[in-house]
PDB file of C-alpha atoms in Angstrom:
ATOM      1  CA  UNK D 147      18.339 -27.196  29.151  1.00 61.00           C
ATOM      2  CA  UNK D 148      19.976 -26.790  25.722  1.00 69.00           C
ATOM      3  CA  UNK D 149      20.938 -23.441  24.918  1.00 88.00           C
ATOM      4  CA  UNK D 150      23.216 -21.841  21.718  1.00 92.00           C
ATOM      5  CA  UNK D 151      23.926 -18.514  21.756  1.00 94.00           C
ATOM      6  CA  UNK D 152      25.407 -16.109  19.332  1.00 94.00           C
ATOM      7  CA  UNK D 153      26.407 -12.438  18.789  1.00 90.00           C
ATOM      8  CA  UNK D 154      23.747 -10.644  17.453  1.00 91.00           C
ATOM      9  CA  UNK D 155      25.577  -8.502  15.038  1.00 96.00           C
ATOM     10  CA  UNK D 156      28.663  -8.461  12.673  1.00 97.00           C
ATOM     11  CA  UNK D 157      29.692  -5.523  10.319  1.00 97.00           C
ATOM     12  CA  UNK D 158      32.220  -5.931   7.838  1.00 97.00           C
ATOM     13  CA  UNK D 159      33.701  -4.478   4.068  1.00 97.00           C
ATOM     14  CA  UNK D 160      33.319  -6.520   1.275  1.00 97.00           C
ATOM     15  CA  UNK D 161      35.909  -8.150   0.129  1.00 97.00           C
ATOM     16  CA  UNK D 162      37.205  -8.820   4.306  1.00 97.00           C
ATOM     17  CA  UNK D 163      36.530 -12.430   5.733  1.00 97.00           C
ATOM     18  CA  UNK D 164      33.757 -12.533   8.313  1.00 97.00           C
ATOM     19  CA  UNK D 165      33.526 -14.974  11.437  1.00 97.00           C
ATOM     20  CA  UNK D 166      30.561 -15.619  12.911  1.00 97.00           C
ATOM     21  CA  UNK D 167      30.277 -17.344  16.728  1.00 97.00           C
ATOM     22  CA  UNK D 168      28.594 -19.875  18.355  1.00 96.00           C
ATOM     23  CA  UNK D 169      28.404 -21.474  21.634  1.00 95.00           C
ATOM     24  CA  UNK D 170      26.180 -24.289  22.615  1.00 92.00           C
ATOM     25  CA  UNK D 171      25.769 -26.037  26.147  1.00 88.00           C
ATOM     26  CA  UNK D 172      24.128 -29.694  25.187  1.00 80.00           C
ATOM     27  CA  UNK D 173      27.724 -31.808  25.250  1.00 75.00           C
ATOM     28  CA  UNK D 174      25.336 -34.822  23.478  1.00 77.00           C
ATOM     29  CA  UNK D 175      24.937 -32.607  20.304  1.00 75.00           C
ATOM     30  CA  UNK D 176      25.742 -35.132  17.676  1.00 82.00           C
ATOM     31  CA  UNK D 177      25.322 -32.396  14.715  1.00 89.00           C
ATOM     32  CA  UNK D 178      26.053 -28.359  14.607  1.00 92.00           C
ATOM     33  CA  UNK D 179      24.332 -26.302  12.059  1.00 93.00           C
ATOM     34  CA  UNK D 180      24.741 -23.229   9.879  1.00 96.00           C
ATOM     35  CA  UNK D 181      22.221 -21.983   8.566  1.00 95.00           C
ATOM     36  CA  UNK D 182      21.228 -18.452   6.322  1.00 96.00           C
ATOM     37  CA  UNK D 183      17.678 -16.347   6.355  1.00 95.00           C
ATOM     38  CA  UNK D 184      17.340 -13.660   3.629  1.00 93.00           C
ATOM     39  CA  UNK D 185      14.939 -11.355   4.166  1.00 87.00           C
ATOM     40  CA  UNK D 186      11.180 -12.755   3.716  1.00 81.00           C
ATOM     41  CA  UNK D 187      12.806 -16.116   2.979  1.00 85.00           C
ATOM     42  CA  UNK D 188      12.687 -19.358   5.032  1.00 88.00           C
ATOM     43  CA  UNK D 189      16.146 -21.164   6.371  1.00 92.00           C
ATOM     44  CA  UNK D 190      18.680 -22.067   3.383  1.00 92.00           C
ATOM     45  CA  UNK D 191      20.913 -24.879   4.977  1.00 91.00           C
ATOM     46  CA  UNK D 192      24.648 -23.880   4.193  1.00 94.00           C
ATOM     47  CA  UNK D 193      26.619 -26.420   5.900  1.00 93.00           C
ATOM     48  CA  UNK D 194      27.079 -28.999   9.276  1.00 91.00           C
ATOM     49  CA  UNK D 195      29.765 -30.530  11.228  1.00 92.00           C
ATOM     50  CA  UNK D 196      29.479 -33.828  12.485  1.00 89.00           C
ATOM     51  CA  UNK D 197      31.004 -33.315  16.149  1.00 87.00           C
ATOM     52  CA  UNK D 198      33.554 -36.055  15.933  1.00 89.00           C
ATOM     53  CA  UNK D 199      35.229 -33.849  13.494  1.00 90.00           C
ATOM     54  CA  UNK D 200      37.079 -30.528  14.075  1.00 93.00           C
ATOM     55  CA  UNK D 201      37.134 -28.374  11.233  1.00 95.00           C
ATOM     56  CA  UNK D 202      35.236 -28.683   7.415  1.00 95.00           C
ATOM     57  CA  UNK D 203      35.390 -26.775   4.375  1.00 95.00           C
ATOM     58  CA  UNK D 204      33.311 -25.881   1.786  1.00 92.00           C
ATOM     59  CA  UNK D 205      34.123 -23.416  -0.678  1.00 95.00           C
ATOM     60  CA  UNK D 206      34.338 -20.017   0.933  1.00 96.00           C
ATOM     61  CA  UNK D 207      32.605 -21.205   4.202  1.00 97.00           C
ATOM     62  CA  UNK D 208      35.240 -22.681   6.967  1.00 97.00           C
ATOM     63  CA  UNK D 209      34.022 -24.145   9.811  1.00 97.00           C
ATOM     64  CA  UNK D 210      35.744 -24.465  13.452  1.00 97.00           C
ATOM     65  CA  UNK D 211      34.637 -26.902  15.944  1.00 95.00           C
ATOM     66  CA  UNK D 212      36.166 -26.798  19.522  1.00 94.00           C
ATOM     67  CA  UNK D 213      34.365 -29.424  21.073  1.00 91.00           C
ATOM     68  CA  UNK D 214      36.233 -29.021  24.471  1.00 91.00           C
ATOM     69  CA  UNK D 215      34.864 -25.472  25.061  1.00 92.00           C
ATOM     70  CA  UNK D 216      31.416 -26.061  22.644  1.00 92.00           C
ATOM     71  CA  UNK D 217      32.752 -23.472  20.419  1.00 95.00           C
ATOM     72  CA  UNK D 218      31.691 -23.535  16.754  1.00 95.00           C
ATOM     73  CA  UNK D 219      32.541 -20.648  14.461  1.00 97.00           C
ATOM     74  CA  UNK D 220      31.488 -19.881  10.441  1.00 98.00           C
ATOM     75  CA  UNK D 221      34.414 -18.500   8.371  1.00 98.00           C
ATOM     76  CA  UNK D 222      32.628 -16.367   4.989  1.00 97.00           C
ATOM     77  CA  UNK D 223      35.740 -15.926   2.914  1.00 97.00           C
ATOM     78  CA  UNK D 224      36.030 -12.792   0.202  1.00 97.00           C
ATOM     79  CA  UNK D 225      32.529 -12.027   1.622  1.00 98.00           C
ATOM     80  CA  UNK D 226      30.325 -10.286  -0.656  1.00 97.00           C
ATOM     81  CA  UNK D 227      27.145  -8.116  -0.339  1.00 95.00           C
ATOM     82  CA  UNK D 228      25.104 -11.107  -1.352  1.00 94.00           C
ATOM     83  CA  UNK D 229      26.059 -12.668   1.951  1.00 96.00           C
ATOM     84  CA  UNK D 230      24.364 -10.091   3.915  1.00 96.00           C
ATOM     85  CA  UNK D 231      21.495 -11.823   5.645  1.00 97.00           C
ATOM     86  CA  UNK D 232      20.893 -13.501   9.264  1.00 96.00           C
ATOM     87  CA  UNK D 233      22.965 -16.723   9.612  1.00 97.00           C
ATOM     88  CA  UNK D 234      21.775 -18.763  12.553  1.00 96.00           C
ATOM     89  CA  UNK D 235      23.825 -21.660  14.301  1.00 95.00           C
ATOM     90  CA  UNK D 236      22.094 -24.608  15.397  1.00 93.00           C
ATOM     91  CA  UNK D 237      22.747 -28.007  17.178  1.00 91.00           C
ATOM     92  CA  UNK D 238      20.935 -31.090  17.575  1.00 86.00           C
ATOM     93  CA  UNK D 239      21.261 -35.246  18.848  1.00 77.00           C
ATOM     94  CA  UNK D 240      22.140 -38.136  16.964  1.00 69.00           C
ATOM     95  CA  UNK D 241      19.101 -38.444  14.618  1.00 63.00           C
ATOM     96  CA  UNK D 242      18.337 -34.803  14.297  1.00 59.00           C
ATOM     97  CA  UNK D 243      14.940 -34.675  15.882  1.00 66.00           C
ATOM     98  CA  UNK D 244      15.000 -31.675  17.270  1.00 75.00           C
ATOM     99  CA  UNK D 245      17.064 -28.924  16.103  1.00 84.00           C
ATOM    100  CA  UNK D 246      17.962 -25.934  19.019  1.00 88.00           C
ATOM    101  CA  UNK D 247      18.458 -22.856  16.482  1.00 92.00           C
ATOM    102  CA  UNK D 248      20.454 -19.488  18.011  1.00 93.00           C
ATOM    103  CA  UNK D 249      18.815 -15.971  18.141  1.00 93.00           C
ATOM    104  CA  UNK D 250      20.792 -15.312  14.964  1.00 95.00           C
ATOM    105  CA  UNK D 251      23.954 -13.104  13.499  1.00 97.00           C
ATOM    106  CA  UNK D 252      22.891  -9.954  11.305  1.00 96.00           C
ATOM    107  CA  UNK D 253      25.796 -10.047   9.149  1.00 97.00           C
ATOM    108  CA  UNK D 254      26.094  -6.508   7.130  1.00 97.00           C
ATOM    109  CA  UNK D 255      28.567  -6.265   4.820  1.00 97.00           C
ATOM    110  CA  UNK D 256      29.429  -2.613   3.188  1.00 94.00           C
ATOM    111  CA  UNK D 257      30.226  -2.437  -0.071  1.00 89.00           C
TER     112      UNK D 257
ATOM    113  CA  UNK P1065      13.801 -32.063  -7.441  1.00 64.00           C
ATOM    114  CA  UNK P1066      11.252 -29.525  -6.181  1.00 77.00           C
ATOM    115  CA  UNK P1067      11.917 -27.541  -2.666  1.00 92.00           C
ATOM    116  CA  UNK P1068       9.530 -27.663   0.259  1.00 95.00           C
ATOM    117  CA  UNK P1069       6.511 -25.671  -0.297  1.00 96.00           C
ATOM    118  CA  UNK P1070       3.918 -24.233   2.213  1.00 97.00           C
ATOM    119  CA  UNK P1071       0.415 -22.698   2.137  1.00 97.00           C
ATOM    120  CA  UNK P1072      -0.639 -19.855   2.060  1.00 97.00           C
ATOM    121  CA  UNK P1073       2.358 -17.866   2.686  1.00 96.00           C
ATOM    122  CA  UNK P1074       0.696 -14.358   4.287  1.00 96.00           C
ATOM    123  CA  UNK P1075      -2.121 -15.189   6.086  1.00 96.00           C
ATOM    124  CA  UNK P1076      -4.467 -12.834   8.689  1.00 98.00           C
ATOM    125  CA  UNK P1077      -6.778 -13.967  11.223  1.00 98.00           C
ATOM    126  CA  UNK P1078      -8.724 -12.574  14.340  1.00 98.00           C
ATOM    127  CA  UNK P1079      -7.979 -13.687  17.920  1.00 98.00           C
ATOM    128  CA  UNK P1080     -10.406 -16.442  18.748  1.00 98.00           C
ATOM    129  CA  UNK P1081     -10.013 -17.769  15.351  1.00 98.00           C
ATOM    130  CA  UNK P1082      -8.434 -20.860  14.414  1.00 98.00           C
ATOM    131  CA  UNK P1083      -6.041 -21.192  11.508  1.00 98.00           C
ATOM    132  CA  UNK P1084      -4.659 -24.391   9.202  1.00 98.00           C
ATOM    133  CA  UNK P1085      -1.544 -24.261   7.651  1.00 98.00           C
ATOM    134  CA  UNK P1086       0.103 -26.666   5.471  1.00 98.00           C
ATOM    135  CA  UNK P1087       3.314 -28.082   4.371  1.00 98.00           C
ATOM    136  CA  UNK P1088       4.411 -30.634   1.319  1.00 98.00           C
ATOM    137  CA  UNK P1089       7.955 -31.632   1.811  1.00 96.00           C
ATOM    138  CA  UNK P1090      10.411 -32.942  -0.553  1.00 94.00           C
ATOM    139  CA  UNK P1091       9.113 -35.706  -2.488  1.00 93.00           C
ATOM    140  CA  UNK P1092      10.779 -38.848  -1.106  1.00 91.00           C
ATOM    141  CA  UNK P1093      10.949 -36.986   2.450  1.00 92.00           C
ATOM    142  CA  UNK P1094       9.040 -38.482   5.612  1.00 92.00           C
ATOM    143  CA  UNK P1095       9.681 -36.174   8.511  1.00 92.00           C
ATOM    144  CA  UNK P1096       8.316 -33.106   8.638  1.00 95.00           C
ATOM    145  CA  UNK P1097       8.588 -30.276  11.390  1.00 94.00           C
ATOM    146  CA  UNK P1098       7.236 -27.359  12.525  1.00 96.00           C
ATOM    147  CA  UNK P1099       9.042 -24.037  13.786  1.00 95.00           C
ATOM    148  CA  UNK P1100       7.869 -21.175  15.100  1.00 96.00           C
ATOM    149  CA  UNK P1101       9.947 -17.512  14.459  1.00 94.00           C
ATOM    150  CA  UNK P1102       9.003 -14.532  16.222  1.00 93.00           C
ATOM    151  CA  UNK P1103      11.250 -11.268  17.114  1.00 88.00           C
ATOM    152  CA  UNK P1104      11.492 -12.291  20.691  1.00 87.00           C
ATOM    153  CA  UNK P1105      11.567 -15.703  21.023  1.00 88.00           C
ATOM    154  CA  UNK P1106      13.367 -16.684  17.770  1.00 89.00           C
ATOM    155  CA  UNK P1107      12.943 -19.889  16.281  1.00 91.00           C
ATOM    156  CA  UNK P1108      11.229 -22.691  18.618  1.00 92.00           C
ATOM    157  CA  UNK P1109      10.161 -25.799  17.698  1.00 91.00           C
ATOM    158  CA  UNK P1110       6.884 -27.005  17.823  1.00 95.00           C
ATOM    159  CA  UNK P1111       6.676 -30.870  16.676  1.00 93.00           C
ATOM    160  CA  UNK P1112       8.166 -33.301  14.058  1.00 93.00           C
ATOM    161  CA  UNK P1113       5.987 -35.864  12.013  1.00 94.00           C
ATOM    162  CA  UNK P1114       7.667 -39.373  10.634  1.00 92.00           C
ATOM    163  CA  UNK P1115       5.520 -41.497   9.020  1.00 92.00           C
ATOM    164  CA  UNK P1116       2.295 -39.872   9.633  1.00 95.00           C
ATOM    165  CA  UNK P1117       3.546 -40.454  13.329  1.00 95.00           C
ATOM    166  CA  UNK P1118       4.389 -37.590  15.833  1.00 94.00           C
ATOM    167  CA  UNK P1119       7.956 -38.407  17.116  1.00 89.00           C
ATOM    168  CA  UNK P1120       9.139 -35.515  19.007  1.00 88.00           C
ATOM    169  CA  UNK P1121       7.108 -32.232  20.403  1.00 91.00           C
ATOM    170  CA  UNK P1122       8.373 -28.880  21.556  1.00 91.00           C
ATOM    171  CA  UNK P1123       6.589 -26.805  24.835  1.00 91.00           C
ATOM    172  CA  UNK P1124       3.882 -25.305  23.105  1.00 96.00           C
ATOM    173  CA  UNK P1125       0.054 -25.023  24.182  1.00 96.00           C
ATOM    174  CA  UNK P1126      -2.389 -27.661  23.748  1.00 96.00           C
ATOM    175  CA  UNK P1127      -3.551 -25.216  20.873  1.00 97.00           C
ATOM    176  CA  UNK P1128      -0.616 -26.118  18.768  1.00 98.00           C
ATOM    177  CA  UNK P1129      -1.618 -29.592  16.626  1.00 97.00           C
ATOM    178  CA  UNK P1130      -0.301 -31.156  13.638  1.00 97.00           C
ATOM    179  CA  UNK P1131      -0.879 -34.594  11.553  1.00 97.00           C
ATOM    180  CA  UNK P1132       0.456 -35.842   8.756  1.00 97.00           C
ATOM    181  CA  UNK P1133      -0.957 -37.873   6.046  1.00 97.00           C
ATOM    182  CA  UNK P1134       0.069 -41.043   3.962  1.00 96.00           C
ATOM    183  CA  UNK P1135       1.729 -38.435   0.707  1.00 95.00           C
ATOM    184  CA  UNK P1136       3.914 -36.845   4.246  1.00 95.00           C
ATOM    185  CA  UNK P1137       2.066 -33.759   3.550  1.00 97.00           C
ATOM    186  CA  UNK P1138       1.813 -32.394   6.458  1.00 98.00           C
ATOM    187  CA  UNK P1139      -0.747 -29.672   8.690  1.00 98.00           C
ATOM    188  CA  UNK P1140      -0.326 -27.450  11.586  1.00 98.00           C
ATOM    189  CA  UNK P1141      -3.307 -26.187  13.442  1.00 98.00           C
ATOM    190  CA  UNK P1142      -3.681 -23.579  15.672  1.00 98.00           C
ATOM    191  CA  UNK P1143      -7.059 -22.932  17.745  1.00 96.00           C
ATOM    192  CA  UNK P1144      -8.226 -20.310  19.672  1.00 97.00           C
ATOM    193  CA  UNK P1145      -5.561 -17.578  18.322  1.00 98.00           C
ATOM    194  CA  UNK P1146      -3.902 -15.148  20.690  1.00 98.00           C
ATOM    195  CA  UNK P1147      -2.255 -11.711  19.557  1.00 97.00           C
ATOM    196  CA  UNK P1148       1.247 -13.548  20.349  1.00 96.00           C
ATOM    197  CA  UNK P1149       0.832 -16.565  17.685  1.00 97.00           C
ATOM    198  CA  UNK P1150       1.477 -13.858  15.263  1.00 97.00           C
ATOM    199  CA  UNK P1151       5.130 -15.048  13.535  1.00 97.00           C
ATOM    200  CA  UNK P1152       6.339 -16.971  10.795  1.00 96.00           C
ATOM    201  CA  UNK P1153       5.708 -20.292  10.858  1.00 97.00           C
ATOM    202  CA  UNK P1154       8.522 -22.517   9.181  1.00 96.00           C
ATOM    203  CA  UNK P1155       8.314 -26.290   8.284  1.00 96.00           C
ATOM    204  CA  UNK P1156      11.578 -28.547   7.349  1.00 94.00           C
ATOM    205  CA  UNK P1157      11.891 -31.909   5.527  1.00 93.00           C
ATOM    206  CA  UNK P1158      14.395 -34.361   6.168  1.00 89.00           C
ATOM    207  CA  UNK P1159      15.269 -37.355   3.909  1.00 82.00           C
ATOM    208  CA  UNK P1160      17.279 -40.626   4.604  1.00 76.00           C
ATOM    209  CA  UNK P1161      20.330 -38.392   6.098  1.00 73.00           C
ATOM    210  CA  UNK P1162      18.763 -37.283   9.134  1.00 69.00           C
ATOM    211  CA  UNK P1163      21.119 -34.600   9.875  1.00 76.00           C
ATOM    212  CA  UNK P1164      20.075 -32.534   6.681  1.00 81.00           C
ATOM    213  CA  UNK P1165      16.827 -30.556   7.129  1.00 87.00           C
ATOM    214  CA  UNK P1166      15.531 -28.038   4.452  1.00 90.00           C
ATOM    215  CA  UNK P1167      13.084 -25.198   5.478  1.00 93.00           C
ATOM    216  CA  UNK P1168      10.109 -24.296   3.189  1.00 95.00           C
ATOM    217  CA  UNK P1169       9.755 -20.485   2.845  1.00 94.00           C
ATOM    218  CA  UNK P1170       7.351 -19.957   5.846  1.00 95.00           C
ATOM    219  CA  UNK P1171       3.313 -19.043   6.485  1.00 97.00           C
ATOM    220  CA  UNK P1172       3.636 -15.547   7.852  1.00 96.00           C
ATOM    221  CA  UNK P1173       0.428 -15.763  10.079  1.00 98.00           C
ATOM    222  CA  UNK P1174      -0.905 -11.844  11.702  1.00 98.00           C
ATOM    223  CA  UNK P1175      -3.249 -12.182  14.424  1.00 98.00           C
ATOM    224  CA  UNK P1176      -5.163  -9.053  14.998  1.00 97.00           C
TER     225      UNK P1176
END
């Protein structure tokens, strides 16, 4: 069945650039998801790929799809303390249906 | 334009109880879906609503129901609770673009 994994942590100073991981296994995945959890919040949508395309940018956020090897990867440039939170990488088929969400990255970033 | 709002956001119940939880999605949005986030499990889905229509289901229990009405307001019912439908219960609009989704802030349901 579908599956997308991801590291569970990431630590890094503020100011560094962080890079979270993804991997999913459903090769019909038409979109790939990032998505950010605060604490006590709900899901805060921060950007998609489309997976004809192989990379996209969007202000500080880069990211890196390797279609081949169902790789997808979130670049935080300058990351600040604000971005500490969960960030959780998701996939789903054409239409969007039904979206397979990863455990989640705790991202921890130390001022 | 308003977010997606759901009610009641903290909400406590005893096993054997049943519990209603609702979910008003973006005005203009027609699909609706239901998540389900807990520690160990992470987020699931449950089921999507399009046009007061369901249109795609998860593998949850016969306990797990939804509907939504004619406004795409949308419910999520669960019967019979067990200790392990305690979590936070997230629902998600979409709009013409079906790839963009936006999550409401959750029902944090505790069974006890």
């Amino acid at each position: 069945g579908e599956d997308v994994e991801q590291s569970l942590f990431l630590s890094v100073r503020e100011g560094d650039s962080s890079v979270i991981n993804c991997t999913y296994t459903d090769s019909s995945s038409t979109y790939l998801y990032w998505y950010k959890q605060e604490p006590g919040a709900g899901l805060q949508l921060l950007t998609y790929i489309f997976s004809n395309m192989d990379m996209k940018q969007d202000q500080r956020l880069t990211v890196l799809l390797n279609k081949k090897d169902k790789h997808l990867s979130l670049r935080i440039a300058d990351t600040q303390t604000g971005d500490s939170a969960i960030y959780f990488c998701a996939e789903s088929d054409t239409g969007g249906f039904k979206t397979i969400f990863g455990a989640g990255t705790r991202l921890f970033v130390k001022a | 334009k308003a977010g997606v709002t759901q009610t009641p956001r903290y909400l406590i119940k005893t096993r054997g109880q049943q519990v209603t939880l609702s979910c008003s999605p973006i005005s203009g949005h027609r699909s609706v879906s239901w998540y389900q986030q807990t520690p160990g499990q992470g987020l699931q889905f449950l089921f999507e609503y399009f046009s007061e229509t369901q249109r795609n289901k998860g593998n949850f229990p016969g306990r797990f129901s939804g509907r939504q009405f004619s406004n795409s307001r949308s419910e999520m019912n669960v019967s019979t609770l067990e200790l392990g439908d305690s979590a936070l219960y997230l629902c998600a609009s979409r709009g013409l673009l079906d790839y963009e989704q936006y999550f409401g802030p959750g029902t944090r349901l505790t069974v006890t």
